[in-house]
Structure formats: C-alpha cells, structure tokens
CSV table of C-alpha atoms in Angstrom, one decimal:
chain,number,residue,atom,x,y,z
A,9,UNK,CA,-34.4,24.9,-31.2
A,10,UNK,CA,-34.9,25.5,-27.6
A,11,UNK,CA,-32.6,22.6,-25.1
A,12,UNK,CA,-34.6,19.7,-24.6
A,13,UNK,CA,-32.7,18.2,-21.9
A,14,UNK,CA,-29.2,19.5,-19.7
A,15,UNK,CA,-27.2,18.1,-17.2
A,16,UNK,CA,-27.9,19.6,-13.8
A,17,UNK,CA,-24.6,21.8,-13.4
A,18,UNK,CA,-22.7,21.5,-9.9
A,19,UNK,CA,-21.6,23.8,-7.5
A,20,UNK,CA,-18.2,25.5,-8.5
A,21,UNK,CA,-14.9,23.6,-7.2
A,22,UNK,CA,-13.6,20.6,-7.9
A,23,UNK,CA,-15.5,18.2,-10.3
A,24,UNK,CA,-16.1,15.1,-7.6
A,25,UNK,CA,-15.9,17.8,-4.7
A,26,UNK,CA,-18.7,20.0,-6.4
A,27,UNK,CA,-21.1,17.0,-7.2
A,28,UNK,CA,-20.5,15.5,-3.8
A,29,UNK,CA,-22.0,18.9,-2.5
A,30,UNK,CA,-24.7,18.8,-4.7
A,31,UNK,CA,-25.6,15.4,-3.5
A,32,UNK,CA,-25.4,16.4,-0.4
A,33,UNK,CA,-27.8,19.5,-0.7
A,34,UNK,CA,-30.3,16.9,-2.5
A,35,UNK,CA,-30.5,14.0,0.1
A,36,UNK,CA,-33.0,16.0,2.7
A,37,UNK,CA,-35.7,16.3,-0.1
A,38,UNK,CA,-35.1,13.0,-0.8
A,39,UNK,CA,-35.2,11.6,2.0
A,40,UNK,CA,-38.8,13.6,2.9
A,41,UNK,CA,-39.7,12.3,-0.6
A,42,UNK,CA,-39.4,8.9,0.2
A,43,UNK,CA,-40.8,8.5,3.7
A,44,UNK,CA,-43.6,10.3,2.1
A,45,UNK,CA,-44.0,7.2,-0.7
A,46,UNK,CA,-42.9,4.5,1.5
A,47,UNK,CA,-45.8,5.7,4.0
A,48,UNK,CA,-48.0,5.2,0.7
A,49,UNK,CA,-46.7,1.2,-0.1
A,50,UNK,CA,-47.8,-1.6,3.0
A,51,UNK,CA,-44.9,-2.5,4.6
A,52,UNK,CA,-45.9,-6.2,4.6
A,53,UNK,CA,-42.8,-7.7,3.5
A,54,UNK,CA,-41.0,-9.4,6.4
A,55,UNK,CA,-43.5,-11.9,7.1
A,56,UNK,CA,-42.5,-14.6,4.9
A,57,UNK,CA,-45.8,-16.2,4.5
A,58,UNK,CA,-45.1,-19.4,6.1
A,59,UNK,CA,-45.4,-21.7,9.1
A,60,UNK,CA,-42.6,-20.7,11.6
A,61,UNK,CA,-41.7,-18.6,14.4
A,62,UNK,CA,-42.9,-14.8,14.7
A,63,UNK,CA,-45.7,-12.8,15.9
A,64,UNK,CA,-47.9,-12.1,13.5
A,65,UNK,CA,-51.1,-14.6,12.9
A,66,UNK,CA,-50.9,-17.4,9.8
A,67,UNK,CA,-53.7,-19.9,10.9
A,68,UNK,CA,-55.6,-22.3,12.8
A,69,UNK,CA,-55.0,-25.9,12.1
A,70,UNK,CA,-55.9,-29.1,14.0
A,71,UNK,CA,-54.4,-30.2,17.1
A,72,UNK,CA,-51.9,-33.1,16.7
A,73,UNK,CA,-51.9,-35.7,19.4
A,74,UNK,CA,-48.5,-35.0,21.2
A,75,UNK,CA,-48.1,-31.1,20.6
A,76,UNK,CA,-47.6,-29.1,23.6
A,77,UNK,CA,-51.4,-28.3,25.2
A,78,UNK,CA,-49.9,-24.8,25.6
A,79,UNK,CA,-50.3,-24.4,21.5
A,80,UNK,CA,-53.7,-24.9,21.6
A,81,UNK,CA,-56.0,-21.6,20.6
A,82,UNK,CA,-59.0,-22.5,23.4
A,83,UNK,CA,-61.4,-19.8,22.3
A,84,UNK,CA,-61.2,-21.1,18.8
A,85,UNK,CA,-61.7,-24.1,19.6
A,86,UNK,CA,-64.4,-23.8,21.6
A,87,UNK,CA,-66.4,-22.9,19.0
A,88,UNK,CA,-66.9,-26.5,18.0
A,89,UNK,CA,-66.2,-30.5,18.3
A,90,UNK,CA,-62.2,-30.0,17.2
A,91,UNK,CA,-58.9,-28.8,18.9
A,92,UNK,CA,-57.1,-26.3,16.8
A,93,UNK,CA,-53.4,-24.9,17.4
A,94,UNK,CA,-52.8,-21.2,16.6
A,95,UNK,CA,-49.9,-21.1,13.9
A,96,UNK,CA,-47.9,-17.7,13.0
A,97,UNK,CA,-45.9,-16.5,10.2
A,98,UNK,CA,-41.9,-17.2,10.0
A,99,UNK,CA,-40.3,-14.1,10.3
A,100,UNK,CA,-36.4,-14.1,9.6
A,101,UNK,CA,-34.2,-11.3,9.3
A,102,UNK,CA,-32.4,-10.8,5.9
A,103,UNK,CA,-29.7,-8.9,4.7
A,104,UNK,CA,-30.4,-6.3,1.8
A,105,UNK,CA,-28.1,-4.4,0.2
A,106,UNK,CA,-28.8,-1.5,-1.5
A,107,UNK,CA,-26.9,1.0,-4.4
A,108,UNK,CA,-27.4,3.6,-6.4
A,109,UNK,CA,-25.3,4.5,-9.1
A,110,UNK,CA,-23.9,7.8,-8.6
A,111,UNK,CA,-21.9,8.7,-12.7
A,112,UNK,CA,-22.2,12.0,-14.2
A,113,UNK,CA,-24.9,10.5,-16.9
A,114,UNK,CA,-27.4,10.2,-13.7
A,115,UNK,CA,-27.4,13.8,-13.3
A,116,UNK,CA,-29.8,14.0,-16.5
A,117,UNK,CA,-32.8,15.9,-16.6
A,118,UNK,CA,-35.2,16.9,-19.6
A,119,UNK,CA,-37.9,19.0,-20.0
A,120,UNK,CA,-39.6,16.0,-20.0
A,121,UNK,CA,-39.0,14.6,-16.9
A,122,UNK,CA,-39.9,15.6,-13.7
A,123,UNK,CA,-36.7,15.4,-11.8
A,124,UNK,CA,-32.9,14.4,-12.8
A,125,UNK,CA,-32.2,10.3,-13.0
A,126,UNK,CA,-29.9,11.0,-10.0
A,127,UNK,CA,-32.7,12.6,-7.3
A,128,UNK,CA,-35.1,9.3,-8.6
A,129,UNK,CA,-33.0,6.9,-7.8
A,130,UNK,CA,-31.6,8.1,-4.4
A,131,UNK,CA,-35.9,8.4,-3.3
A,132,UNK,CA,-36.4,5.0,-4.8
A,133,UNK,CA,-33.4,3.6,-2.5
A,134,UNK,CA,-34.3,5.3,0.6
A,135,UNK,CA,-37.7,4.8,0.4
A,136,UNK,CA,-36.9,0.9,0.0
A,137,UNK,CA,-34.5,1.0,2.8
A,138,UNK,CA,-37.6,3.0,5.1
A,139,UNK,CA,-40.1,0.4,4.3
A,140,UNK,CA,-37.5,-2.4,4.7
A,141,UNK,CA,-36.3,-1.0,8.3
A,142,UNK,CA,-39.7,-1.1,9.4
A,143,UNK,CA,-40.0,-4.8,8.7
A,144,UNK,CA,-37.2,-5.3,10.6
A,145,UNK,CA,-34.4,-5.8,8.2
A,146,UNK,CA,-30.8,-5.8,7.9
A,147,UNK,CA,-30.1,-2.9,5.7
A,148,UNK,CA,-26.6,-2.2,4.1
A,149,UNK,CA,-24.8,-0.3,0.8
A,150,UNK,CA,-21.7,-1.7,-0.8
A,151,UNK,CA,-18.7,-0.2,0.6
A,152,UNK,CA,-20.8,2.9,2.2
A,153,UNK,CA,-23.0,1.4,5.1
A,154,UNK,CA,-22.8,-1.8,7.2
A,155,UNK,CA,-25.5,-4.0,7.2
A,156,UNK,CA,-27.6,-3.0,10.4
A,157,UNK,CA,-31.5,-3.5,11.4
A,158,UNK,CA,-32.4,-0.4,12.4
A,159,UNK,CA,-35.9,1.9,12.5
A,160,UNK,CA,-33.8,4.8,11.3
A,161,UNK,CA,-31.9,3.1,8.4
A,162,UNK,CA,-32.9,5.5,6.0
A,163,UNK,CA,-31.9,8.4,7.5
A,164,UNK,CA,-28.2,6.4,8.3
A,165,UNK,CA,-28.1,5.8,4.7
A,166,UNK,CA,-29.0,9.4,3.8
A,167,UNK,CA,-26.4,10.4,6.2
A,168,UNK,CA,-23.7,8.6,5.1
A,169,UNK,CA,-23.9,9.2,1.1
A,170,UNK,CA,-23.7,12.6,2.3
A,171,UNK,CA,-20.5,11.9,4.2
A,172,UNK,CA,-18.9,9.7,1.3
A,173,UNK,CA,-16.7,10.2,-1.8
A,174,UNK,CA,-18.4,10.5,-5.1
A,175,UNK,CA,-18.1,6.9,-7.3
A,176,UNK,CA,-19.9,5.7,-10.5
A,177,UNK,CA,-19.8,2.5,-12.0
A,178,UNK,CA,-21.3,-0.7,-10.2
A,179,UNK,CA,-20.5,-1.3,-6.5
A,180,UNK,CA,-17.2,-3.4,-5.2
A,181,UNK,CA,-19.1,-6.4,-3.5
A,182,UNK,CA,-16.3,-8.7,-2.0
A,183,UNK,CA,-17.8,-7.2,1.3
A,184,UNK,CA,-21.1,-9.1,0.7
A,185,UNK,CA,-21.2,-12.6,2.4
A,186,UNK,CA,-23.5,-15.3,2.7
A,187,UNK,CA,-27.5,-14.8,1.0
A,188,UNK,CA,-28.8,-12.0,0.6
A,189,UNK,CA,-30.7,-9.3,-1.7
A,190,UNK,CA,-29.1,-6.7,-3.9
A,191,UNK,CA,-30.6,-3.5,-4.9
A,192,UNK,CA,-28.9,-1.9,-8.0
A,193,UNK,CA,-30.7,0.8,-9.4
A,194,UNK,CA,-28.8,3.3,-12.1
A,195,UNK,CA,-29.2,3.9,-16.2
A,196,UNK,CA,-27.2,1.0,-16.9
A,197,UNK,CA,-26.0,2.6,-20.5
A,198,UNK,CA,-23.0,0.5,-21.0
A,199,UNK,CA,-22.8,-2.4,-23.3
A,200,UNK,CA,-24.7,-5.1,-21.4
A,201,UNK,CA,-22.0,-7.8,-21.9
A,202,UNK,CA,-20.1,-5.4,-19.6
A,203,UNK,CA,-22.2,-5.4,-17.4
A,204,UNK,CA,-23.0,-8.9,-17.3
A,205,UNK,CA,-19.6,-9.7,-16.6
A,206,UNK,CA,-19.2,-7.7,-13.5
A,207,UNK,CA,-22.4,-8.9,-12.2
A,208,UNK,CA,-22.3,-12.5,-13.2
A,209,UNK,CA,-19.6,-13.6,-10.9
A,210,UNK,CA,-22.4,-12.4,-8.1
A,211,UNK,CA,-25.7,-14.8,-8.7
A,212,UNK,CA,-23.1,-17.5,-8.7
A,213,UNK,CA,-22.0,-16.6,-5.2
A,214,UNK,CA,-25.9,-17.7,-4.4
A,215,UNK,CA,-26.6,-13.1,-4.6
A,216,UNK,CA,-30.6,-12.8,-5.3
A,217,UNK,CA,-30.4,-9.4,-8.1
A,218,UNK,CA,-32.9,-6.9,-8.5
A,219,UNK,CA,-31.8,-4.3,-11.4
A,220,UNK,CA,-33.7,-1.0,-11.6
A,221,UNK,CA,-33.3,1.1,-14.5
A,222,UNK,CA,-34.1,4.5,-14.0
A,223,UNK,CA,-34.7,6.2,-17.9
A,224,UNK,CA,-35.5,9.8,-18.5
A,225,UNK,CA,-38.4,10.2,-21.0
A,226,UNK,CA,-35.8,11.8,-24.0
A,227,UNK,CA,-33.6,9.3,-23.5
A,228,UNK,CA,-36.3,6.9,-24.7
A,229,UNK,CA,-38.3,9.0,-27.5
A,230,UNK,CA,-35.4,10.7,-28.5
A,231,UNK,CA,-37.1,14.6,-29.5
A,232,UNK,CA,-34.5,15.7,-31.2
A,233,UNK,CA,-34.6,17.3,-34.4
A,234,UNK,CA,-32.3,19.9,-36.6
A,235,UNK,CA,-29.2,20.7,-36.0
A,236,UNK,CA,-28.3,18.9,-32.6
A,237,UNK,CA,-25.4,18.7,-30.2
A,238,UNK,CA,-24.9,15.6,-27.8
A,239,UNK,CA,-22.8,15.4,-25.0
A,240,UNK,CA,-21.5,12.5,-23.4
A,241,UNK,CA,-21.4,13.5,-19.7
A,242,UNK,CA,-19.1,10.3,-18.3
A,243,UNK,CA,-15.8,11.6,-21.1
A,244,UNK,CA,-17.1,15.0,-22.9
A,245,UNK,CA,-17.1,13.8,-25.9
A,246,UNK,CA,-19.6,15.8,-28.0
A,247,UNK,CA,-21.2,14.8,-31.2
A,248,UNK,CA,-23.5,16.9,-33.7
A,249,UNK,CA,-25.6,15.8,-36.0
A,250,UNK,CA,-26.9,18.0,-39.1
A,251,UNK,CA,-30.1,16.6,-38.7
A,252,UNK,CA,-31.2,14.7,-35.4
A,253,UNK,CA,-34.8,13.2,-36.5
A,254,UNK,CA,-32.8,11.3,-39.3
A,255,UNK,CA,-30.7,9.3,-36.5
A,256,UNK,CA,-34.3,8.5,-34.4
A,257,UNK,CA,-35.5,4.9,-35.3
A,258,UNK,CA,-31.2,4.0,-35.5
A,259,UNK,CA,-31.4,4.8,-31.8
A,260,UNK,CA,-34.5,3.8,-30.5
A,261,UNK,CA,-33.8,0.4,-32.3
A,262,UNK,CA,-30.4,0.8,-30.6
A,263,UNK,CA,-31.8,1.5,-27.2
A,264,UNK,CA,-34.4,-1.2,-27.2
A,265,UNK,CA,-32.1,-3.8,-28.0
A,266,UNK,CA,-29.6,-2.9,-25.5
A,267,UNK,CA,-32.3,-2.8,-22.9
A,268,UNK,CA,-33.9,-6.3,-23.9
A,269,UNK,CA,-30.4,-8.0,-24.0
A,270,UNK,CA,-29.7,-6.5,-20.3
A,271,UNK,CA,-33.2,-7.7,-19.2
A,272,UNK,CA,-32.5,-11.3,-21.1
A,273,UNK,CA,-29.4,-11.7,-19.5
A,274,UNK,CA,-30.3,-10.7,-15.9
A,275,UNK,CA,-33.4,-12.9,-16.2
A,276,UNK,CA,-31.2,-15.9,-17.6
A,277,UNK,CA,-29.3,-15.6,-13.6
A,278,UNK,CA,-33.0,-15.6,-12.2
A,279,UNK,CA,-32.2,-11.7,-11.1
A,280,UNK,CA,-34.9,-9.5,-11.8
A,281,UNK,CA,-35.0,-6.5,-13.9
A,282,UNK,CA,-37.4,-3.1,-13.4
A,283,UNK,CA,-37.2,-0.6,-15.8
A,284,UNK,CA,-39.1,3.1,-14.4
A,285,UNK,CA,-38.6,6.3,-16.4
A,286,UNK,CA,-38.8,9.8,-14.4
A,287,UNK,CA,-42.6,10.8,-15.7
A,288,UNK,CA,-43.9,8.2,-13.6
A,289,UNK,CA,-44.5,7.5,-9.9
A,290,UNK,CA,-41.8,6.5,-7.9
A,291,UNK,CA,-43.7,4.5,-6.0
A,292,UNK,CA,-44.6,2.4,-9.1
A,293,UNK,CA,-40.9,1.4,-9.4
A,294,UNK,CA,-41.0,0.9,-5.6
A,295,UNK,CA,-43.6,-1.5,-5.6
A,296,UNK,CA,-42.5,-3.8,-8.1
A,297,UNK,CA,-38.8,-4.0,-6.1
A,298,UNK,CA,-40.9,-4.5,-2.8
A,299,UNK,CA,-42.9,-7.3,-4.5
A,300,UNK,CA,-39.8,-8.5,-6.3
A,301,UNK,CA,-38.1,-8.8,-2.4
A,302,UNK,CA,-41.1,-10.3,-1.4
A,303,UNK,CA,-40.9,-13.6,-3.6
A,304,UNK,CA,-43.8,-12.3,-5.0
A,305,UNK,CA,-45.0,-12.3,-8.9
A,306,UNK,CA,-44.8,-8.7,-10.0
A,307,UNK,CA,-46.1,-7.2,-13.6
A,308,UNK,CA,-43.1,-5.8,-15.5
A,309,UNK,CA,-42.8,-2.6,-14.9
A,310,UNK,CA,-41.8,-0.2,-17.7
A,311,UNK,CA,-41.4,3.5,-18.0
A,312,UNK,CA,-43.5,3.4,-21.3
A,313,UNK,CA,-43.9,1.8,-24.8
A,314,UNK,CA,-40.8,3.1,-27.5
C-alpha cells in the first residue's frame, strides 16, 4: 500500500539545527500566503463598536443641553427641527499575543492535505498578526517578539521565528502582563488534562484564550488499512498493526473524545476553541479567530464531520 501520509524530512545536520533551517526556508511563502488572505478578510476589528474616542463614525444622537457647541454635527442638523452631536467609535489599543506550536508532530503532511500542519499554522498566525497591525494593534509572541504596534508586525514576526531556536510544547507566558488576547494555534495531541493544566493557571490571571487546532485530514479519517506502520514523530516510537482498518472506529472514537474534552474544558474558562483541518481555507480558520478577537459570535468552525 502506497504512504498515505510522511513527515516532511529536514535538511541534513543537527535535528533542531536542520528543522530551524527548514522553517526558515518556509516563512517567505508564508508570509506572501498570508498577506495574500489577510488582504481577503476586512480588517474591521479595532473599532470596538462603542461610544468613545477614535476616528471613525458611530452615530448621530441628540444634543444634550450643556455639551460643548463644538460637538454639534451642523450639516446634520440642519436637515431638521433637532441638534444632533456626531459620536465615533472607541478605539483602544490591545495587546495580542500570538504562538504557534513548533513540535516535530506539526511537520505532518498527507496525501490528503494540502500543505504540512506546520506551514498552516505559521500563515494562519501571520496573516492574524497582518490584519491585526493594520488596526493598529499591539502585536507580540511568547518569549520570541515584544509586544509592539507596528504596520510591519508580520514581517517582524516572520523575521524573528527565523532568527529563533526551535521549541514545541506550549509557550512560557510569565512575560505576559495585564489583559490581553492569546493566540495558540498547534495539533494539541496530548492528553487534554495536560493541557488544561498548563493553560488554566492563564484565564485566571484575567488571559482571554483562543485555541486553534490545526488537523490534517488522515489524522481525522484515519485511511489506513493492511499492514501499517506508525510513527510517533515527538519520541520515535513506531507501532505496527497487522491490520489498520480493524483499529479505525477505536481511534476515531479516541480522537473525537479527546477533541470534545479539550473544547469542553477550554469553553468551561470562557476561552474559545477553533478547530481547521489542512483541506480547507485558511482563511476560514482566520475568520472565525478574527471574529472570536472581535467579541463577536462566530459559528464553530470545524475541519469536517468524523
């Protein structure tokens, strides 16, 4: 039986130095990639929808006896008996931090997916940190990047995962003060109690969470059948199995489960939780983080029915 699926072999060297290089030769497609999507979502987000100070236009309302005459919108009100004021949005700048999980188990690709786990979620970040830049935006990544608001934060970003030892695992956060947003997006396929206890401590600290889960289509359907051999890319521990197809519904069960009790959990600390497999549009998994940031309802997003 022809491979279904292979991890995308690195550069010869030295295991991190290899993959660091590889990562490095992959960030200029992504970062093309995702200016290209980001160009594709509105980049509405900063206003926050409400009463305040900023430029942009949120209504007319009647003139208050006592407001400054300098409020007052003239040409609208000259279009009848009343005195309206001219109100804009409240614009703030906010800090968002984002992270993508670098492991070995990223570096997945099938035959069924159009690009590795890995190359998904780097476009997904930078493309979030392009559209949030233009907004205006205070763009960081744990331990990489310092929170900055700048036009070109996507391209800092890009620039500085280039520059910066390989990790895996979730981010060290003791950096992160005061509110603000966090970004993780990986495969999340540890238990989710581990998880859950590394990123509990964090929605108590007052953290707003938004989990993306980036999936490759095999890792969902599970294709295999006959005599199989599975690799576990984070240890190299292999496993073979006689006869895949009779180990399918054990797994998908498996999977499902371990996906809904992440998603349970997450939801339980009022985080949010995307899931996007790498058939599907990036920008579908960008728009439901984008809405998510927003404090707007989103439809769950999921990278397709088990």
């Amino acid at each position: 039986m022809a491979s279904i699926g292979q991890i995308v072999n690195p550069t010869p060297g030295s295991d991190a130095l290899s993959r660091a290089r590889q990562r490095a030769a992959l960030l200029p497609d992504c970062l093309v990639e995702a200016k290209r999507i980001a160009n594709t979502v509105i980049a509405g987000w900063h206003g926050r929808r409400k009463r305040g100070i900023g430029e942009n236009f949120w209504q007319f309302r009647p003139y208050a006896e006592g407001e400054s005459l300098s409020r007052i919108d003239w040409r609208r009100s000259a279009r009848d008996d009343h005195t309206y004021v001219r109100e804009r949005e409240w614009e703030a700048a906010h800090t968002i931090w984002l992270w993508c999980d670098m492991s070995p188990s990223m570096m997945y690709k099938s035959s069924y997916g159009s690009v590795s786990k890995e190359s998904r979620a780097l476009v997904v970040m930078l493309a979030l940190a392009e559209i949030l830049a233009r907004s205006g935006e205070r763009i960081g990544c744990p331990g990489i990047m310092e929170p900055a608001s700048s036009r070109n934060a996507a391209e800092r970003l890009a620039s500085a995962l280039m520059h910066t030892p390989l990790t895996g695992g979730l981010p060290e956060t003791g950096m992160i003060r005061g509110w603000s947003d966090l970004v993780l997006i990986g495969d999340f396929l540890d238990d989710a109690p581990a998880i859950m206890e590394r990123l509990g401590p964090l929605a108590r600290r007052g953290l707003r969470g938004h989990v993306v889960e980036i999936s490759d289509p095999a890792e969902e359907i599970f294709p295999y059948s006959g005599r199989t051999e599975f690799t576990d890319p984070e240890t190299g521990t292999k496993l073979i199995s006689g006869r895949a197809e009779h180990i399918r519904e054990a797994y998908r069960n498996a999977y499902l489960a371990r996906r809904e009790s992440l998603g349970h959990s997450l939801r339980h600390l009022g985080w949010t939780f995307t899931t996007h497999r790498t058939d599907h549009l990036a920008s579908q998994a960008l728009v439901a983080v984008h809405m998510y940031l927003s404090g707007m309802p989103a439809k769950a997003t999921h990278g397709g029915q088990l």
